[in-house]
Each structure stands twice: as C-alpha cells, then as structure tokens.
XYZ file of C-alpha atoms in Angstrom:
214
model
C 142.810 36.913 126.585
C 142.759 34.715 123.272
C 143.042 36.258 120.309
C 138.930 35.178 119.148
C 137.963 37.205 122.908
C 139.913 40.476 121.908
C 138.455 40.508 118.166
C 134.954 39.963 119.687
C 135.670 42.647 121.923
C 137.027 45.225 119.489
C 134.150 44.923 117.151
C 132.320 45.021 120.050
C 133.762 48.238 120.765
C 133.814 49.689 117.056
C 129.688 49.447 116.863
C 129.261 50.909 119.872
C 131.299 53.934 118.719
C 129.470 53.692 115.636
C 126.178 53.970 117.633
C 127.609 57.043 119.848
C 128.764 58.760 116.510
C 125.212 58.611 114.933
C 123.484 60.048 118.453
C 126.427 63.008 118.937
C 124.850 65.877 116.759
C 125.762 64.727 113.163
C 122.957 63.646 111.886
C 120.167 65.568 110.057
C 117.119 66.326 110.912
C 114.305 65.024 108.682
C 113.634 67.518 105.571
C 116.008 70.353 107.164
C 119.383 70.858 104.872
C 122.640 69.290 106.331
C 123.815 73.118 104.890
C 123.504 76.363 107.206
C 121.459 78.599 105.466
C 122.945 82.115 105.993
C 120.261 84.326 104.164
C 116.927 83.936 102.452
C 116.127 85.981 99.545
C 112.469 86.256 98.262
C 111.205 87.347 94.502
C 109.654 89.568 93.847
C 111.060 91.774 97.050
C 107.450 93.495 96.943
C 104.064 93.251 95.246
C 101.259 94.824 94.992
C 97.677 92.367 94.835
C 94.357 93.655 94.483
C 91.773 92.154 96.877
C 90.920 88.967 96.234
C 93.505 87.887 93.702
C 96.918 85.881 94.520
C 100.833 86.591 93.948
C 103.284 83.519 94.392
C 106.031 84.496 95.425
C 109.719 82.309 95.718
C 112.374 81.942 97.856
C 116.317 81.372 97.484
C 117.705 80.272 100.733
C 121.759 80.624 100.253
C 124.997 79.649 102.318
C 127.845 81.743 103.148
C 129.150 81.570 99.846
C 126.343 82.483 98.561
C 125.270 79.316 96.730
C 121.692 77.934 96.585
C 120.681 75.544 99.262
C 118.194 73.233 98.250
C 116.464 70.670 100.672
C 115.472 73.177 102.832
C 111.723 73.290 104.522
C 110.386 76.908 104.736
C 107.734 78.207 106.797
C 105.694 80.912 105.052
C 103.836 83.647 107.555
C 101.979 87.085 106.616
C 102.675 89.693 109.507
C 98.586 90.616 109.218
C 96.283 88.207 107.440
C 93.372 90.462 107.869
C 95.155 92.053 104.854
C 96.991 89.098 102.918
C 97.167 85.899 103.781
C 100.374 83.242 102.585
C 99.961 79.134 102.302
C 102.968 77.273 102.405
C 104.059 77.313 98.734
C 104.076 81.318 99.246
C 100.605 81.948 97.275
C 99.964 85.383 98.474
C 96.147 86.778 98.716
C 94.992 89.574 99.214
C 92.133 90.491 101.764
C 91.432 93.842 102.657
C 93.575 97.432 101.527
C 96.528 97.722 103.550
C 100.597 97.052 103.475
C 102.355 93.964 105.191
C 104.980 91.848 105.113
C 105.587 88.160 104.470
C 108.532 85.667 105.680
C 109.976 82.815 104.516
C 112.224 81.192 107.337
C 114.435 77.951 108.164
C 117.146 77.452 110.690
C 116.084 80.485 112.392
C 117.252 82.896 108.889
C 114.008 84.820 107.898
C 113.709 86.351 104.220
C 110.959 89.504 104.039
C 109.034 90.904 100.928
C 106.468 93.620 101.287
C 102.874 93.217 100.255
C 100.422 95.982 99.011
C 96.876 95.000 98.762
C 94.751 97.429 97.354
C 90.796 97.422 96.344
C 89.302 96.075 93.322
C 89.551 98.908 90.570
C 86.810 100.691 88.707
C 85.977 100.340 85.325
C 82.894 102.096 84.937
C 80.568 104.661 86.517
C 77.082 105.045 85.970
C 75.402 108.346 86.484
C 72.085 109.020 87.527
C 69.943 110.619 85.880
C 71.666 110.249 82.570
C 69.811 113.037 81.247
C 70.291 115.561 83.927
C 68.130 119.045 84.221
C 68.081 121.705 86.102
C 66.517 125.504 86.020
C 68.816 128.304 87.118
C 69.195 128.998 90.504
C 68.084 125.408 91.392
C 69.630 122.353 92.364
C 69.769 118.278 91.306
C 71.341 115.652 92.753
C 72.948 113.035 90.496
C 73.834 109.425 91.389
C 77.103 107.285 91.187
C 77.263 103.811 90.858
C 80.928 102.439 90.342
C 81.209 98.855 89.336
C 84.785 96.650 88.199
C 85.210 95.087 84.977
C 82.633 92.120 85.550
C 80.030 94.344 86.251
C 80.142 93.719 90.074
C 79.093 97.074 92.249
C 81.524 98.115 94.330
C 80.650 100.202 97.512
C 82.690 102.871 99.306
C 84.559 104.150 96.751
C 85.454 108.001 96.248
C 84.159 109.755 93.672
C 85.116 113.315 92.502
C 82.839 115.181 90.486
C 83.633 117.950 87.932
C 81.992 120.496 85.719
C 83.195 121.624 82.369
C 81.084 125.087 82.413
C 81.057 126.457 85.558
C 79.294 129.549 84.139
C 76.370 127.320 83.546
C 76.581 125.094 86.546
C 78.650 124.110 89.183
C 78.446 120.624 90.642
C 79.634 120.190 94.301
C 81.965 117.135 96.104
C 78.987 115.021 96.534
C 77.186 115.079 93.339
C 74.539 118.196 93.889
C 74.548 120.311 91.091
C 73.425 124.076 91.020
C 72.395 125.804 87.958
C 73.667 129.282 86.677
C 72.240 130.089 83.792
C 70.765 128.394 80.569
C 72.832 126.431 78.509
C 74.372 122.676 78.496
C 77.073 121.766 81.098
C 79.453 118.235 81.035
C 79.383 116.937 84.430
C 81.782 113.983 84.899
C 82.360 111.766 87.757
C 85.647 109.980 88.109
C 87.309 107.766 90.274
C 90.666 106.043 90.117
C 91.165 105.451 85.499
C 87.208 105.610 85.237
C 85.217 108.195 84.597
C 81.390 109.124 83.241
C 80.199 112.457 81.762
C 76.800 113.370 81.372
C 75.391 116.481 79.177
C 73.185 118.422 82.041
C 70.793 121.377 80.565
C 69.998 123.977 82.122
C 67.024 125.889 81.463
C 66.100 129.721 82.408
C 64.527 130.604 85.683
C 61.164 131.236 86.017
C 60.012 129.635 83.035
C 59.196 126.669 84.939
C 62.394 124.928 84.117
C 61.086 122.930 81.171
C 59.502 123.739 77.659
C 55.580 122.950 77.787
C 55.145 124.086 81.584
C 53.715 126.988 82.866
C-alpha cells in the first residue's frame, strides 16, 4: 500500500469514528441540560390562592453538589385542576376550595409545593331589614347578603348570627329572631373578618307590636 492509499484510508477511518462517537450516547438532547439534575426545589414550598387569582411559583433544579442547573426544560402539572390549575411558567390559579399539589419535573426528578385554594373573602354583609322589629313572644326573620370587596354577591357562604341581649331577644343559626321582652337588641351577622349589626326593637306584647296600632 503507498503511502497516499494508507493516509486516505486513515482519515477515512478517523471520520467514521468521529461519526460513531457523535451517535454513541454523548450527545444532548435538544433543550435538556448535558447536567443530571439530582433534585428540584420549588419557592414558595406552599401557597395559599384565593379562587380566581394566580401565584407564580419558581423552580431550582440542582446537581449532586448542589449547584444550580440551568438549561433545563421543566414540565409543570397540578395533581387536580378542578382546584388549581399550573401553565408552563408555573402561574398557579386557583379554581375551586380545596388543597393540591403541583410538580415541576425533568430527567425524571420531580420538585412538589402544596397549593391551598380557598373562596373569595367577605367584606361586607348586608342585613335585611335594617331596621328590624319584633313584639315579644314573636318572631322575624332577617336576611344576609355577603358580597367581596368589589361589591360582587357571593353565594353559599356561612353565616353565624349573634345577639348582644339575649334577655330581649335571641336570634337563632339561621337568622330568625324571637323576641323576649321590650327593649333594643344588637343582632350581628358575621362571617369570616366581616360582620353587620343591626339595632332590632322590640316592643311589648299585646300592644299590637307597634305605637299607633290597636
């Protein structure tokens, strides 16, 4: 063999190695880390959202040593979207009450924070009538409305009612109020921080339950 054949036929050789080298496992799949990621980490490492609203959260994938790995593609997932949903970039929103958990994973490493959703808070109650009255030994029913901070109402909510003279009248779990005697009562309706009190009179039985009637 001249000495032009065997060059041909080592460089020949070399670029075929070359090609074997780049097929045999070391390259790197397209937007995954050429790093093992050993643990993800997430921040915060729970939340809680009220319905409707969002919470990003991060993600710190890390190596062995525990140093940052960057480059990595994560894959975001809510273990219940009926009750918070994540996108991609870890925006968390919240859809109904309830507790779940989110993931962030690559290279099969998963990362978990714990979500809380809870229902749109009250800021007011409205009682109706605002004016309540009642004679003794009779009863009136009085009203909630709850509503948030934009005026919106909001339905379902518990409401716990209270009386601040229960010698004068007593007010039961779902509003109906029974006069005692004569004389002004508070009766205040709460629920969650809110809360409403109306002045209730009331008036001596068998006077007809109001001045001017028979």
């Amino acid at each position: 063999m001249t000495a032009r054949r065997a060059g041909a036929a080592m460089a020949t050789g070399l670029v075929a190695l070359g090609l074997a080298w780049g097929c045999g496992g070391k390259s790197t799949p397209t937007g995954v880390s050429g790093v093992p990621v050993s643990s993800i980490g997430l921040s915060p490492s729970s939340a809680t959202v009220i319905t409707g609203n969002t919470k990003t959260f991060s993600a710190q994938p890390k190596d062995a040593a525990g140093e940052l790995v960057t480059d990595v593609v994560l894959a975001w997932s809510s273990s219940d979207t009926t009750v918070a949903t994540v996108d991609q970039s870890g925006v968390v929103k919240g859809v109904t009450p309830g507790t779940i958990q989110i993931a962030a994973s690559a290279q099969g490493i998963n990362g978990y924070a714990t979500v809380t959703t809870v229902p749109i808070p009250v800021a007011k109650i409205v009682v109706t009538p605002s004016k309540p009255t009642v004679t003794a030994k009779s009863t009136v029913q009085l009203a909630d409305t709850c509503k948030d901070a934009a005026g919106h109402v909001l339905s379902g909510r518990t409401v716990s009612w209270a009386s601040d003279e229960v010698s004068v009248a007593t007010v039961s779990s779902t509003g109906l109020v029974s006069g005692v005697k004569s004389g002004t009562a508070h009766i205040t309706a709460s629920s969650g921080s809110a809360s409403t009190s109306v002045s209730l009179t009331v008036f001596p039985h068998g006077l007809g339950g109001f001045p001017g009637l028979p």
